[in-house]
CSV table of C-alpha atoms and ligand atoms in Angstrom, one decimal:
chain,number,residue,atom,x,y,z
A,1,MET,CA,24.5,9.0,-24.4
A,2,PRO,CA,24.9,11.5,-21.6
A,3,ARG,CA,21.6,12.7,-20.1
A,4,PRO,CA,20.6,16.3,-20.8
A,5,VAL,CA,21.5,18.8,-18.0
A,6,ILE,CA,18.8,21.2,-19.0
A,7,ASP,CA,15.1,20.5,-19.6
A,8,SER,CA,14.5,21.4,-23.2
A,9,LEU,CA,11.0,22.8,-22.7
A,10,THR,CA,11.6,25.2,-19.8
A,11,GLY,CA,15.4,25.6,-19.7
A,12,LEU,CA,15.4,24.5,-16.0
A,13,LEU,CA,17.6,21.8,-14.6
A,14,THR,CA,16.5,18.1,-15.1
A,15,ARG,CA,16.0,15.8,-12.1
A,16,GLU,CA,19.5,14.2,-12.6
A,17,SER,CA,21.3,17.5,-12.9
A,18,PHE,CA,19.4,18.9,-9.9
A,19,HIS,CA,20.5,15.9,-7.8
A,20,SER,CA,24.1,16.2,-8.8
A,21,ARG,CA,24.3,20.0,-8.3
A,22,ALA,CA,22.5,20.0,-5.0
A,23,GLY,CA,25.8,19.2,-3.3
A,24,GLU,CA,27.2,22.5,-4.6
A,25,ILE,CA,24.9,24.5,-2.3
A,26,PRO,CA,26.3,24.7,1.2
A,27,PRO,CA,24.3,22.6,3.6
A,28,GLY,CA,22.2,24.1,6.5
A,29,GLY,CA,19.4,26.6,6.3
A,30,LEU,CA,17.9,25.0,3.2
A,31,ALA,CA,14.4,24.1,2.1
A,32,VAL,CA,13.1,21.9,-0.7
A,33,ALA,CA,9.8,23.0,-2.3
A,34,TRP,CA,7.9,20.6,-4.6
A,35,PHE,CA,5.3,22.2,-6.9
A,36,ASN,CA,2.5,20.6,-8.8
A,37,LEU,CA,-0.2,22.1,-10.9
A,38,ASP,CA,-3.7,21.0,-10.0
A,39,ASN,CA,-5.7,19.2,-12.8
A,40,PHE,CA,-2.9,19.7,-15.4
A,41,LYS,CA,-4.1,16.6,-17.3
A,42,MET,CA,-7.6,18.1,-17.5
A,43,PHE,CA,-6.1,21.4,-18.6
A,44,ASN,CA,-4.2,19.7,-21.5
A,45,LYS,CA,-7.4,17.8,-22.5
A,46,ARG,CA,-9.4,21.0,-22.5
A,47,PHE,CA,-7.0,23.5,-24.0
A,48,GLY,CA,-4.5,21.3,-25.9
A,49,PHE,CA,-0.9,20.4,-25.3
A,50,SER,CA,0.6,23.5,-26.7
A,51,ARG,CA,-1.3,25.7,-24.3
A,52,GLY,CA,-0.2,23.2,-21.5
A,53,ASP,CA,3.4,23.7,-22.6
A,54,GLU,CA,3.0,27.5,-22.4
A,55,ILE,CA,1.8,27.2,-18.8
A,56,LEU,CA,4.8,25.1,-17.9
A,57,LYS,CA,7.2,27.7,-19.5
A,58,GLU,CA,5.4,30.5,-17.6
A,59,ILE,CA,5.8,28.6,-14.3
A,60,ALA,CA,9.5,28.1,-15.0
A,61,LEU,CA,9.9,31.9,-15.6
A,62,ILE,CA,7.9,32.8,-12.5
A,63,LEU,CA,10.0,30.4,-10.3
A,64,GLY,CA,13.2,31.8,-11.9
A,65,ASN,CA,12.2,35.4,-11.2
A,66,ILE,CA,11.1,34.8,-7.7
A,67,PHE,CA,13.6,32.5,-6.1
A,68,PRO,CA,17.0,34.2,-5.7
A,69,SER,CA,19.3,32.6,-8.3
A,70,SER,CA,22.4,32.9,-6.2
A,71,LYS,CA,20.9,30.7,-3.5
A,72,SER,CA,18.5,28.5,-5.4
A,73,LEU,CA,18.4,25.5,-7.7
A,74,ILE,CA,15.3,25.1,-9.8
A,75,ALA,CA,14.3,22.0,-11.8
A,76,ARG,CA,11.4,20.4,-13.7
A,77,PHE,CA,11.4,16.8,-12.6
A,78,SER,CA,8.7,15.6,-14.9
A,79,ASP,CA,5.4,16.8,-16.4
A,80,ASP,CA,4.1,19.5,-14.1
A,81,ASN,CA,6.4,18.7,-11.2
A,82,PHE,CA,8.8,21.5,-10.3
A,83,VAL,CA,11.4,21.4,-7.5
A,84,VAL,CA,13.3,24.2,-5.9
A,85,LEU,CA,16.1,24.0,-3.4
A,86,THR,CA,16.4,27.3,-1.7
A,87,ASP,CA,16.9,29.4,1.5
A,88,TRP,CA,14.6,28.3,4.2
A,89,ALA,CA,13.9,31.8,5.5
A,90,THR,CA,12.3,33.1,2.3
A,91,VAL,CA,10.8,29.9,0.9
A,92,GLU,CA,7.2,30.5,2.1
A,93,THR,CA,7.0,34.1,0.9
A,94,CYS,CA,8.4,33.1,-2.5
A,95,ILE,CA,5.8,30.3,-2.8
A,96,ASP,CA,3.0,32.7,-2.1
A,97,THR,CA,4.3,35.2,-4.6
A,98,ALA,CA,4.7,32.5,-7.3
A,99,GLN,CA,1.1,31.5,-6.8
A,100,GLU,CA,-0.1,35.1,-7.0
A,101,TYR,CA,1.8,35.7,-10.2
A,102,LEU,CA,0.2,32.6,-11.8
A,103,TYR,CA,-3.3,33.6,-10.7
A,104,ALA,CA,-2.8,37.1,-12.1
A,105,LEU,CA,-1.8,35.7,-15.4
A,106,HIS,CA,-4.8,33.4,-15.7
A,107,GLU,CA,-7.8,35.1,-14.2
A,108,ASN,CA,-10.3,33.2,-16.3
A,109,VAL,CA,-8.9,29.7,-15.5
A,110,THR,CA,-8.5,28.2,-12.0
A,111,LEU,CA,-4.9,27.1,-11.8
A,112,ARG,CA,-3.6,26.2,-8.4
A,113,LEU,CA,0.1,25.7,-8.0
A,114,ARG,CA,0.3,23.4,-5.0
A,115,ALA,CA,3.5,23.3,-3.0
A,116,GLY,CA,5.0,21.0,-0.4
A,117,ILE,CA,7.9,22.1,1.8
A,118,TYR,CA,10.6,20.1,3.6
A,119,PHE,CA,13.5,21.5,5.6
A,120,PRO,CA,16.4,19.0,5.3
A,121,SER,CA,18.7,18.4,8.2
A,122,ASP,CA,22.4,18.0,7.6
A,123,ASP,CA,22.3,14.2,7.2
A,124,ASP,CA,19.3,14.1,4.9
A,125,ASP,CA,20.2,13.2,1.3
A,126,ILE,CA,18.6,15.3,-1.5
A,127,ARG,CA,16.5,12.5,-3.0
A,128,SER,CA,14.6,11.6,0.2
A,129,SER,CA,14.3,15.4,0.9
A,130,CYS,CA,12.5,15.7,-2.4
A,131,ASP,CA,10.3,12.7,-1.7
A,132,ARG,CA,9.2,14.3,1.5
A,133,ALA,CA,8.4,17.6,-0.1
A,134,LYS,CA,6.4,15.7,-2.7
A,135,LEU,CA,4.5,13.9,0.0
A,136,ALA,CA,3.6,17.2,1.7
A,137,CYS,CA,2.5,18.5,-1.7
A,138,ASP,CA,0.3,15.4,-2.4
A,139,SER,CA,-1.3,15.6,1.0
A,140,ILE,CA,-3.2,18.8,0.1
A,141,ARG,CA,-4.3,17.5,-3.3
A,142,LYS,CA,-7.9,17.3,-2.1
A,143,ASN,CA,-7.8,20.3,0.3
A,144,HIS,CA,-8.5,23.3,-1.8
A,145,SER,CA,-8.5,25.7,1.1
A,146,VAL,CA,-4.7,25.8,1.3
A,147,SER,CA,-2.0,25.9,-1.3
A,148,SER,CA,1.1,24.9,0.5
A,149,CYS,CA,2.0,22.5,3.3
A,150,MET,CA,5.1,21.5,5.4
A,151,PHE,CA,6.1,17.9,5.7
A,152,HIS,CA,5.5,16.2,9.1
A,153,ASP,CA,6.4,12.7,10.3
A,154,GLY,CA,2.8,11.4,10.1
A,155,MET,CA,3.1,11.6,6.4
A,156,SER,CA,5.8,8.9,6.2
A,157,ARG,CA,3.6,6.5,8.2
A,158,GLU,CA,0.6,7.4,5.9
A,159,LEU,CA,2.7,6.8,2.9
A,160,ALA,CA,3.9,3.4,4.2
A,161,LEU,CA,0.3,2.3,4.8
A,162,GLN,CA,-0.7,3.5,1.3
A,163,GLN,CA,2.1,1.5,-0.2
A,164,HIS,CA,1.1,-1.6,1.9
A,165,ILE,CA,-2.5,-1.3,0.7
A,166,LEU,CA,-1.4,-1.1,-2.9
A,167,ASP,CA,1.2,-3.9,-2.7
A,168,PHE,CA,-1.0,-6.3,-0.8
A,169,LEU,CA,-4.4,-5.7,-2.3
A,170,GLU,CA,-4.3,-8.7,-4.8
A,171,SER,CA,-2.8,-11.1,-2.3
A,172,SER,CA,-5.1,-10.1,0.5
A,173,MET,CA,-8.1,-10.8,-1.7
A,174,LYS,CA,-6.6,-14.2,-2.8
A,175,LEU,CA,-5.8,-15.2,0.8
A,176,GLY,CA,-9.2,-14.1,2.1
A,177,ASN,CA,-7.8,-11.3,4.4
A,178,ILE,CA,-10.4,-9.1,2.8
A,179,THR,CA,-13.9,-10.2,3.6
A,180,VAL,CA,-17.4,-8.8,3.4
A,181,LEU,CA,-19.7,-8.2,6.4
A,182,TYR,CA,-23.3,-7.2,6.3
A,183,GLN,CA,-25.2,-4.6,8.2
A,184,PRO,CA,-29.0,-4.9,8.7
A,185,ILE,CA,-31.3,-2.3,7.3
A,186,VAL,CA,-34.7,-2.1,8.9
A,187,ARG,CA,-38.1,-1.0,7.5
A,188,LEU,CA,-39.6,1.3,10.0
A,189,SER,CA,-43.2,0.5,9.4
A,190,THR,CA,-42.7,-3.2,10.3
A,191,GLY,CA,-39.6,-3.0,12.5
A,192,LYS,CA,-38.2,-5.9,10.5
A,193,ILE,CA,-35.0,-6.3,8.6
A,194,CYS,CA,-35.6,-5.8,4.9
A,195,GLU,CA,-32.2,-5.6,3.4
A,196,ALA,CA,-28.4,-5.6,4.3
A,197,GLU,CA,-25.5,-3.5,3.2
A,198,ALA,CA,-22.3,-5.3,2.2
A,199,LEU,CA,-19.2,-3.7,3.7
A,200,ALA,CA,-15.6,-4.7,3.0
A,201,ARG,CA,-13.3,-5.6,5.9
A,202,TRP,CA,-9.5,-5.9,5.7
A,203,ASN,CA,-7.8,-7.9,8.4
A,204,ASP,CA,-4.1,-7.8,7.6
A,205,PRO,CA,-1.7,-10.3,9.2
A,206,GLU,CA,1.0,-7.6,9.6
A,207,ILE,CA,-0.9,-4.5,10.4
A,208,GLY,CA,-4.2,-5.8,11.9
A,209,ILE,CA,-7.5,-4.2,10.9
A,210,ILE,CA,-7.2,-1.6,8.2
A,211,SER,CA,-10.2,0.7,8.2
A,212,PRO,CA,-12.2,1.3,5.0
A,213,ALA,CA,-11.6,5.0,5.7
A,214,LYS,CA,-7.9,4.3,4.8
A,215,PHE,CA,-8.1,1.7,2.0
A,216,ILE,CA,-11.0,3.0,0.0
A,217,PRO,CA,-9.6,6.5,-0.6
A,218,THR,CA,-6.1,5.0,-1.3
A,219,LEU,CA,-7.6,2.6,-3.9
A,220,GLU,CA,-9.5,5.4,-5.4
A,221,GLN,CA,-6.5,7.7,-5.6
A,222,TYR,CA,-4.5,5.0,-7.4
A,223,ARG,CA,-7.4,3.9,-9.5
A,224,GLU,CA,-7.5,0.3,-8.2
A,225,ILE,CA,-10.9,0.5,-6.5
A,226,HIS,CA,-12.7,-1.5,-9.1
A,227,LYS,CA,-10.7,-4.6,-8.2
A,228,LEU,CA,-12.0,-4.4,-4.6
A,229,ASP,CA,-15.5,-3.6,-5.6
A,230,ILE,CA,-15.7,-6.5,-8.1
A,231,TYR,CA,-14.2,-8.8,-5.4
A,232,ALA,CA,-16.7,-7.7,-2.7
A,233,MET,CA,-19.6,-8.0,-5.1
A,234,ARG,CA,-18.5,-11.6,-6.1
A,235,ASN,CA,-18.3,-12.5,-2.4
A,236,VAL,CA,-21.8,-11.2,-1.9
A,237,CYS,CA,-23.0,-13.4,-4.8
A,238,ALA,CA,-21.2,-16.4,-3.4
A,239,ASP,CA,-22.6,-15.9,0.1
A,240,TYR,CA,-26.1,-15.6,-1.4
A,241,LYS,CA,-25.7,-18.7,-3.5
A,242,ILE,CA,-24.7,-20.8,-0.5
A,243,ARG,CA,-27.9,-19.8,1.4
A,244,ARG,CA,-30.0,-20.3,-1.7
A,245,GLU,CA,-28.6,-23.8,-2.4
A,246,ALA,CA,-29.2,-24.7,1.3
A,247,GLY,CA,-32.8,-23.6,0.9
A,248,LEU,CA,-32.4,-20.9,3.6
A,249,PRO,CA,-34.2,-17.5,3.6
A,250,LEU,CA,-32.7,-14.7,1.6
A,251,LEU,CA,-32.4,-10.9,1.8
A,252,PRO,CA,-31.7,-8.2,-0.8
A,253,VAL,CA,-28.2,-6.9,-0.4
A,254,SER,CA,-26.7,-3.5,-1.3
A,255,VAL,CA,-23.2,-3.2,-2.6
A,256,ASN,CA,-21.0,-0.1,-2.6
A,257,LEU,CA,-19.6,1.1,-5.9
A,258,SER,CA,-17.2,3.9,-6.5
A,259,ARG,CA,-18.1,6.4,-9.2
A,260,LEU,CA,-14.6,5.4,-10.7
A,261,ASP,CA,-15.8,1.9,-11.3
A,262,PHE,CA,-17.7,3.3,-14.3
A,263,GLU,CA,-14.5,4.5,-15.8
A,264,LEU,CA,-12.1,1.8,-14.8
A,265,CYS,CA,-14.0,-1.3,-15.9
A,266,ASP,CA,-17.3,-2.4,-17.4
A,267,ILE,CA,-18.9,-2.6,-14.0
A,268,ILE,CA,-22.3,-3.4,-15.3
A,269,GLU,CA,-21.0,-6.4,-17.2
A,270,GLU,CA,-19.0,-7.5,-14.1
A,271,ILE,CA,-22.1,-7.5,-11.9
A,272,GLU,CA,-24.3,-9.1,-14.6
A,273,SER,CA,-21.9,-12.0,-15.1
A,274,ALA,CA,-21.5,-12.6,-11.3
A,275,VAL,CA,-25.2,-12.3,-10.6
A,276,SER,CA,-26.2,-14.7,-13.4
A,277,LEU,CA,-23.5,-17.2,-12.6
A,278,CYS,CA,-24.9,-17.4,-9.0
A,279,GLY,CA,-28.5,-17.2,-10.1
A,280,ILE,CA,-29.4,-14.0,-8.2
A,281,PRO,CA,-32.4,-12.1,-9.4
A,282,ARG,CA,-31.5,-8.4,-10.2
A,283,LYS,CA,-34.2,-7.2,-7.8
A,284,MET,CA,-32.3,-8.8,-4.9
A,285,MET,CA,-29.2,-6.5,-5.5
A,286,ARG,CA,-29.0,-2.8,-4.8
A,287,ILE,CA,-26.2,-0.5,-6.0
A,288,GLU,CA,-25.0,2.2,-3.7
A,289,ILE,CA,-23.1,5.1,-5.1
A,290,THR,CA,-21.8,7.9,-3.0
A,291,GLU,CA,-22.7,11.5,-3.7
A,292,SER,CA,-19.1,12.7,-4.3
A,293,ILE,CA,-19.6,12.7,-8.1
A,294,ASN,CA,-17.4,14.9,-10.3
A,295,ASP,CA,-18.6,16.8,-13.3
A,296,GLU,CA,-16.0,15.1,-15.4
A,297,ASP,CA,-17.4,11.6,-15.4
A,298,MET,CA,-21.0,12.6,-15.5
A,299,THR,CA,-21.9,11.0,-18.8
A,300,ALA,CA,-20.5,7.5,-18.1
A,301,LEU,CA,-22.0,7.5,-14.6
A,302,ASN,CA,-25.4,8.8,-15.6
A,303,LEU,CA,-25.7,6.2,-18.4
A,304,GLY,CA,-24.5,3.6,-16.0
A,305,ILE,CA,-27.1,4.5,-13.4
A,306,GLU,CA,-29.9,4.6,-15.9
A,307,LYS,CA,-28.8,1.2,-17.4
A,308,PHE,CA,-28.7,-0.4,-14.0
A,309,ARG,CA,-32.2,0.9,-13.2
A,310,MET,CA,-33.6,-0.2,-16.6
A,311,MET,CA,-32.2,-3.7,-16.1
A,312,GLY,CA,-34.0,-4.0,-12.8
A,313,TYR,CA,-31.4,-3.1,-10.1
A,314,GLU,CA,-32.3,-0.4,-7.6
A,315,VAL,CA,-29.7,2.4,-7.4
A,316,TRP,CA,-29.2,4.2,-4.1
A,317,MET,CA,-27.5,7.5,-3.4
A,318,ASP,CA,-25.1,6.9,-0.5
A,319,ASP,CA,-24.0,9.5,2.1
A,320,PHE,CA,-26.5,12.2,1.0
A,321,GLY,CA,-25.6,15.5,2.7
A,322,SER,CA,-22.0,14.7,3.4
A,323,GLY,CA,-20.5,16.7,0.6
A,324,TYR,CA,-21.1,20.0,-1.0
A,325,SER,CA,-22.6,18.7,-4.2
A,326,SER,CA,-25.5,16.6,-2.7
A,327,LEU,CA,-28.4,18.7,-4.2
A,328,ASN,CA,-26.8,19.0,-7.6
A,329,VAL,CA,-26.3,15.2,-7.7
A,330,LEU,CA,-29.9,14.7,-6.9
A,331,LYS,CA,-30.9,17.1,-9.6
A,332,ASP,CA,-28.8,15.4,-12.3
A,333,TYR,CA,-29.1,11.7,-11.5
A,334,SER,CA,-32.0,9.4,-10.8
A,335,PHE,CA,-32.0,7.2,-7.7
A,336,ASP,CA,-34.5,4.8,-6.1
A,337,THR,CA,-33.5,5.6,-2.5
A,338,ILE,CA,-31.5,8.3,-0.7
A,339,LYS,CA,-29.4,7.3,2.2
A,340,PHE,CA,-29.1,10.2,4.6
A,341,ASP,CA,-25.6,10.5,5.9
A,342,MET,CA,-25.1,9.8,9.6
A,343,LYS,CA,-23.9,13.4,10.1
A,344,PHE,CA,-27.5,14.4,10.2
A,345,LEU,CA,-28.0,12.4,13.4
A,346,HIS,CA,-24.7,13.3,15.0
A,347,GLY,CA,-25.3,14.7,18.5
A,348,PHE,CA,-29.1,14.6,17.8
A,349,ASP,CA,-31.3,15.3,20.8
A,350,VAL,CA,-35.1,15.2,20.0
A,351,ASN,CA,-35.8,18.0,22.5
A,352,LYS,CA,-33.0,20.4,21.5
A,353,SER,CA,-32.0,19.8,17.9
A,354,GLU,CA,-34.6,22.0,16.3
A,355,LYS,CA,-32.4,23.0,13.3
A,356,ALA,CA,-31.4,19.4,12.7
A,357,LYS,CA,-35.1,18.4,12.7
A,358,TYR,CA,-36.0,21.1,10.1
A,359,ILE,CA,-33.2,20.0,7.9
A,360,ILE,CA,-34.0,16.3,8.2
A,361,SER,CA,-37.8,16.7,7.7
A,362,SER,CA,-37.5,19.1,4.8
A,363,ASN,CA,-35.0,16.8,3.0
A,364,LEU,CA,-37.3,13.9,3.6
A,365,GLU,CA,-40.1,16.0,2.0
A,366,MET,CA,-37.9,16.6,-1.0
A,367,ALA,CA,-37.2,12.9,-1.4
A,368,ARG,CA,-40.9,12.3,-1.3
A,369,LEU,CA,-41.6,14.9,-4.0
A,370,MET,CA,-39.0,13.3,-6.2
A,371,GLY,CA,-40.5,9.8,-5.7
A,372,MET,CA,-37.6,8.4,-3.7
A,373,GLN,CA,-37.4,6.3,-0.6
A,374,ALA,CA,-35.6,7.7,2.4
A,375,LEU,CA,-33.1,5.7,4.5
A,376,ALA,CA,-31.4,7.1,7.6
A,377,GLU,CA,-27.8,6.0,8.3
A,378,GLY,CA,-26.1,6.0,11.7
A,379,VAL,CA,-29.1,5.3,14.0
A,380,GLU,CA,-27.7,4.6,17.4
A,381,THR,CA,-30.5,5.3,19.9
A,382,GLU,CA,-34.1,4.5,20.4
A,383,GLU,CA,-34.8,8.3,20.5
A,384,GLN,CA,-33.4,8.8,17.0
A,385,LEU,CA,-35.4,5.9,15.8
A,386,GLU,CA,-38.7,7.1,17.2
A,387,TYR,CA,-38.1,10.6,15.7
A,388,LEU,CA,-37.4,9.1,12.3
A,389,ARG,CA,-40.5,6.9,12.5
A,390,SER,CA,-42.6,9.8,13.6
A,391,ILE,CA,-41.7,11.9,10.5
A,392,GLY,CA,-42.2,9.0,8.1
A,393,PHE,CA,-38.7,7.7,7.1
A,394,ASP,CA,-39.0,4.4,5.2
A,395,LYS,CA,-35.9,2.7,6.5
A,396,ALA,CA,-33.0,3.0,8.9
A,397,GLN,CA,-29.6,1.5,9.5
A,398,GLY,CA,-27.1,1.8,12.4
A,399,TYR,CA,-25.5,0.3,15.4
A,400,TYR,CA,-28.9,0.4,17.2
A,401,PHE,CA,-30.1,-2.4,15.0
A,402,GLY,CA,-26.7,-4.1,14.6
A,403,ARG,CA,-23.1,-3.6,13.6
A,404,PRO,CA,-21.8,-5.2,10.3
A,405,MET,CA,-21.8,-9.0,10.8
A,406,GLY,CA,-21.8,-12.3,9.0
A,407,LEU,CA,-24.7,-12.8,6.7
A,408,ASP,CA,-26.0,-15.8,8.6
A,409,GLU,CA,-25.9,-13.8,11.9
A,410,ILE,CA,-28.4,-11.3,10.4
A,411,PHE,CA,-30.9,-14.1,10.0
A,412,ALA,CA,-30.5,-15.1,13.7
A,413,LEU,CA,-31.3,-11.5,15.0
A,414,GLU,CA,-34.4,-11.4,17.2
A,415,ARG,CA,-35.8,-8.5,15.2
A,416,GLY,CA,-36.7,-10.9,12.4
A,417,ILE,CA,-36.5,-10.7,8.6
A,418,GLU,CA,-39.2,-9.6,6.2
A,419,THR,CA,-40.0,-12.4,3.9
A,420,ALA,CA,-38.1,-11.7,0.8
A,421,VAL,CA,-39.8,-12.7,-2.4
A,422,GLU,CA,-37.4,-13.7,-5.1
B,1,C2E,P1,-21.0,3.7,4.0
B,1,C2E,O1,-21.4,3.0,2.7
B,1,C2E,O2,-21.8,5.0,4.2
B,1,C2E,O3,-21.2,2.6,5.1
B,1,C2E,C1,-21.7,2.9,6.4
B,1,C2E,C2,-20.5,3.0,7.3
B,1,C2E,O4,-21.0,3.5,8.6
B,1,C2E,C3,-19.8,1.7,7.6
B,1,C2E,O5,-18.5,2.0,8.0
B,1,C2E,C4,-20.6,1.3,8.9
B,1,C2E,O6,-19.8,0.4,9.7
B,1,C2E,C5,-20.7,2.6,9.6
B,1,C2E,N1,-21.9,2.6,10.5
B,1,C2E,C6,-23.0,2.0,10.4
B,1,C2E,N2,-23.8,2.2,11.4
B,1,C2E,C7,-23.2,3.1,12.2
B,1,C2E,C8,-23.6,3.8,13.4
B,1,C2E,O7,-24.7,3.7,13.9
B,1,C2E,N3,-22.7,4.7,13.9
B,1,C2E,C9,-21.5,4.9,13.3
B,1,C2E,N4,-20.6,5.7,13.9
B,1,C2E,N5,-21.1,4.3,12.2
B,1,C2E,C10,-22.0,3.4,11.6
B,1,C2E,P2,-17.3,1.2,7.2
B,1,C2E,O8,-17.7,-0.2,7.1
B,1,C2E,O9,-16.1,1.6,8.0
B,1,C2E,O10,-17.3,1.8,5.8
B,1,C2E,C11,-16.9,3.2,5.6
B,1,C2E,C12,-17.2,3.5,4.1
B,1,C2E,O11,-16.3,2.8,3.3
B,1,C2E,C13,-18.6,3.1,3.6
B,1,C2E,O12,-19.5,4.1,4.0
B,1,C2E,C14,-18.4,3.0,2.1
B,1,C2E,O13,-18.5,4.3,1.5
B,1,C2E,C15,-17.0,2.5,2.0
B,1,C2E,N6,-16.9,1.1,1.7
B,1,C2E,C16,-17.0,0.0,2.5
B,1,C2E,N7,-16.9,-1.1,1.8
B,1,C2E,C17,-16.8,-0.8,0.5
B,1,C2E,C18,-16.7,-1.5,-0.8
B,1,C2E,O14,-16.7,-2.7,-0.8
B,1,C2E,N8,-16.5,-0.7,-1.9
B,1,C2E,C19,-16.5,0.7,-1.9
B,1,C2E,N9,-16.4,1.3,-3.0
B,1,C2E,N10,-16.7,1.3,-0.7
B,1,C2E,C20,-16.8,0.6,0.4
B,2,MG,MG1,-22.8,2.5,1.6
B,3,MG,MG1,-23.3,5.7,3.7
């Protein structure tokens, strides 16, 4: 059966007809704009599919009215993905106008129509031009301060790395190219190591070291993060078991979880089974969760945190102060320890950083009032350490005490280990 030329919902071209008709527009002086509506899935969930369909029809009308029909092709490729091939000189103004129209129609709901723009050269084919416009559009998904973006070459490299991460996650775990290192955490009252944080490391045979700053967000974006977190946690359990069976001293370890783990798998069950398989007491494992928590998944996460705590695991809030929601997260969830983000100490000078000192000490006071322990991340100098000790921080972590290393190496550090009682 021949494929439809027109999208039945909006009356716009389909992807296939757009591709085949693109050749009819004389080359040169063209732009491809890729549009996507933020949170369209959430919108459908909240207001129902028929309201969602109405919005898509409105967008089609707006695009049809704004882009000059004699010089433009307009299509809906799928769901909330619209693509326009048009005159390069007016593309940006048209995008701005389309966004204004949509805002004006829906003053009570925040609807952002994101756009990515690509200017094809004469030898670019239409499909790869569309891919590039889409990449530009995706690149501002998390950046709410802009609503359109032009494609640049770095985006292709970024995309290739993302693809590699997704393609090779499973095999890299199997082959041991992803490992876990441990960074010491020091109790300031004794100066001894009291815990260690487990951090994932990816040493790729093709690319070399891939930073967690790259693979963690990619795995979160593509909802694969739980696979890495379960793997890292099982590695921690295995390392622990080896030391335990050899009769060597032990140390409580904290593992990083993504808030998505609570949606993507039964993370409590995963941890419970690994921990009991390796005979690790719950009080020897801490759960770190970063503060970037969305409203949407509040219930599952809140229940998860409570359950972990009731079962005897400590739950720590990671990177406190790094995002805009820190205080709300503290208000709504219960933690045993707050980890102060290393940004608090960035460029810290004990004689000059008066404002930083006020912020650090008043947040410490707040942690105290809420009955939580305070841990400072990113301690790099003796001066920072002395200041934190003087105001009464419980614990600290950072390059000053040691970079992430093998678990056994931590036990060889001169600083010494607090005797852990299992
Ligand atoms: P994080 O949990 O806040 O971990 C601390 C990060 O700060 C680590 O970076 C560590 O190497 C770095 N760091 C520690 N001390 C210092 C210091 O004194 N100065 C500076 N400049 N940096 C310091 P890393 O290992 O690159 O990890 C980055 C982030 O990736 C982590 O931040 C954590 O959020 C995430 N991550 C790492 N492993 C995992 C994992 O297995 N699962 C999940 N979900 N996230 C992970
Ligand atoms: Mg952490
Ligand atoms: Mg942190």
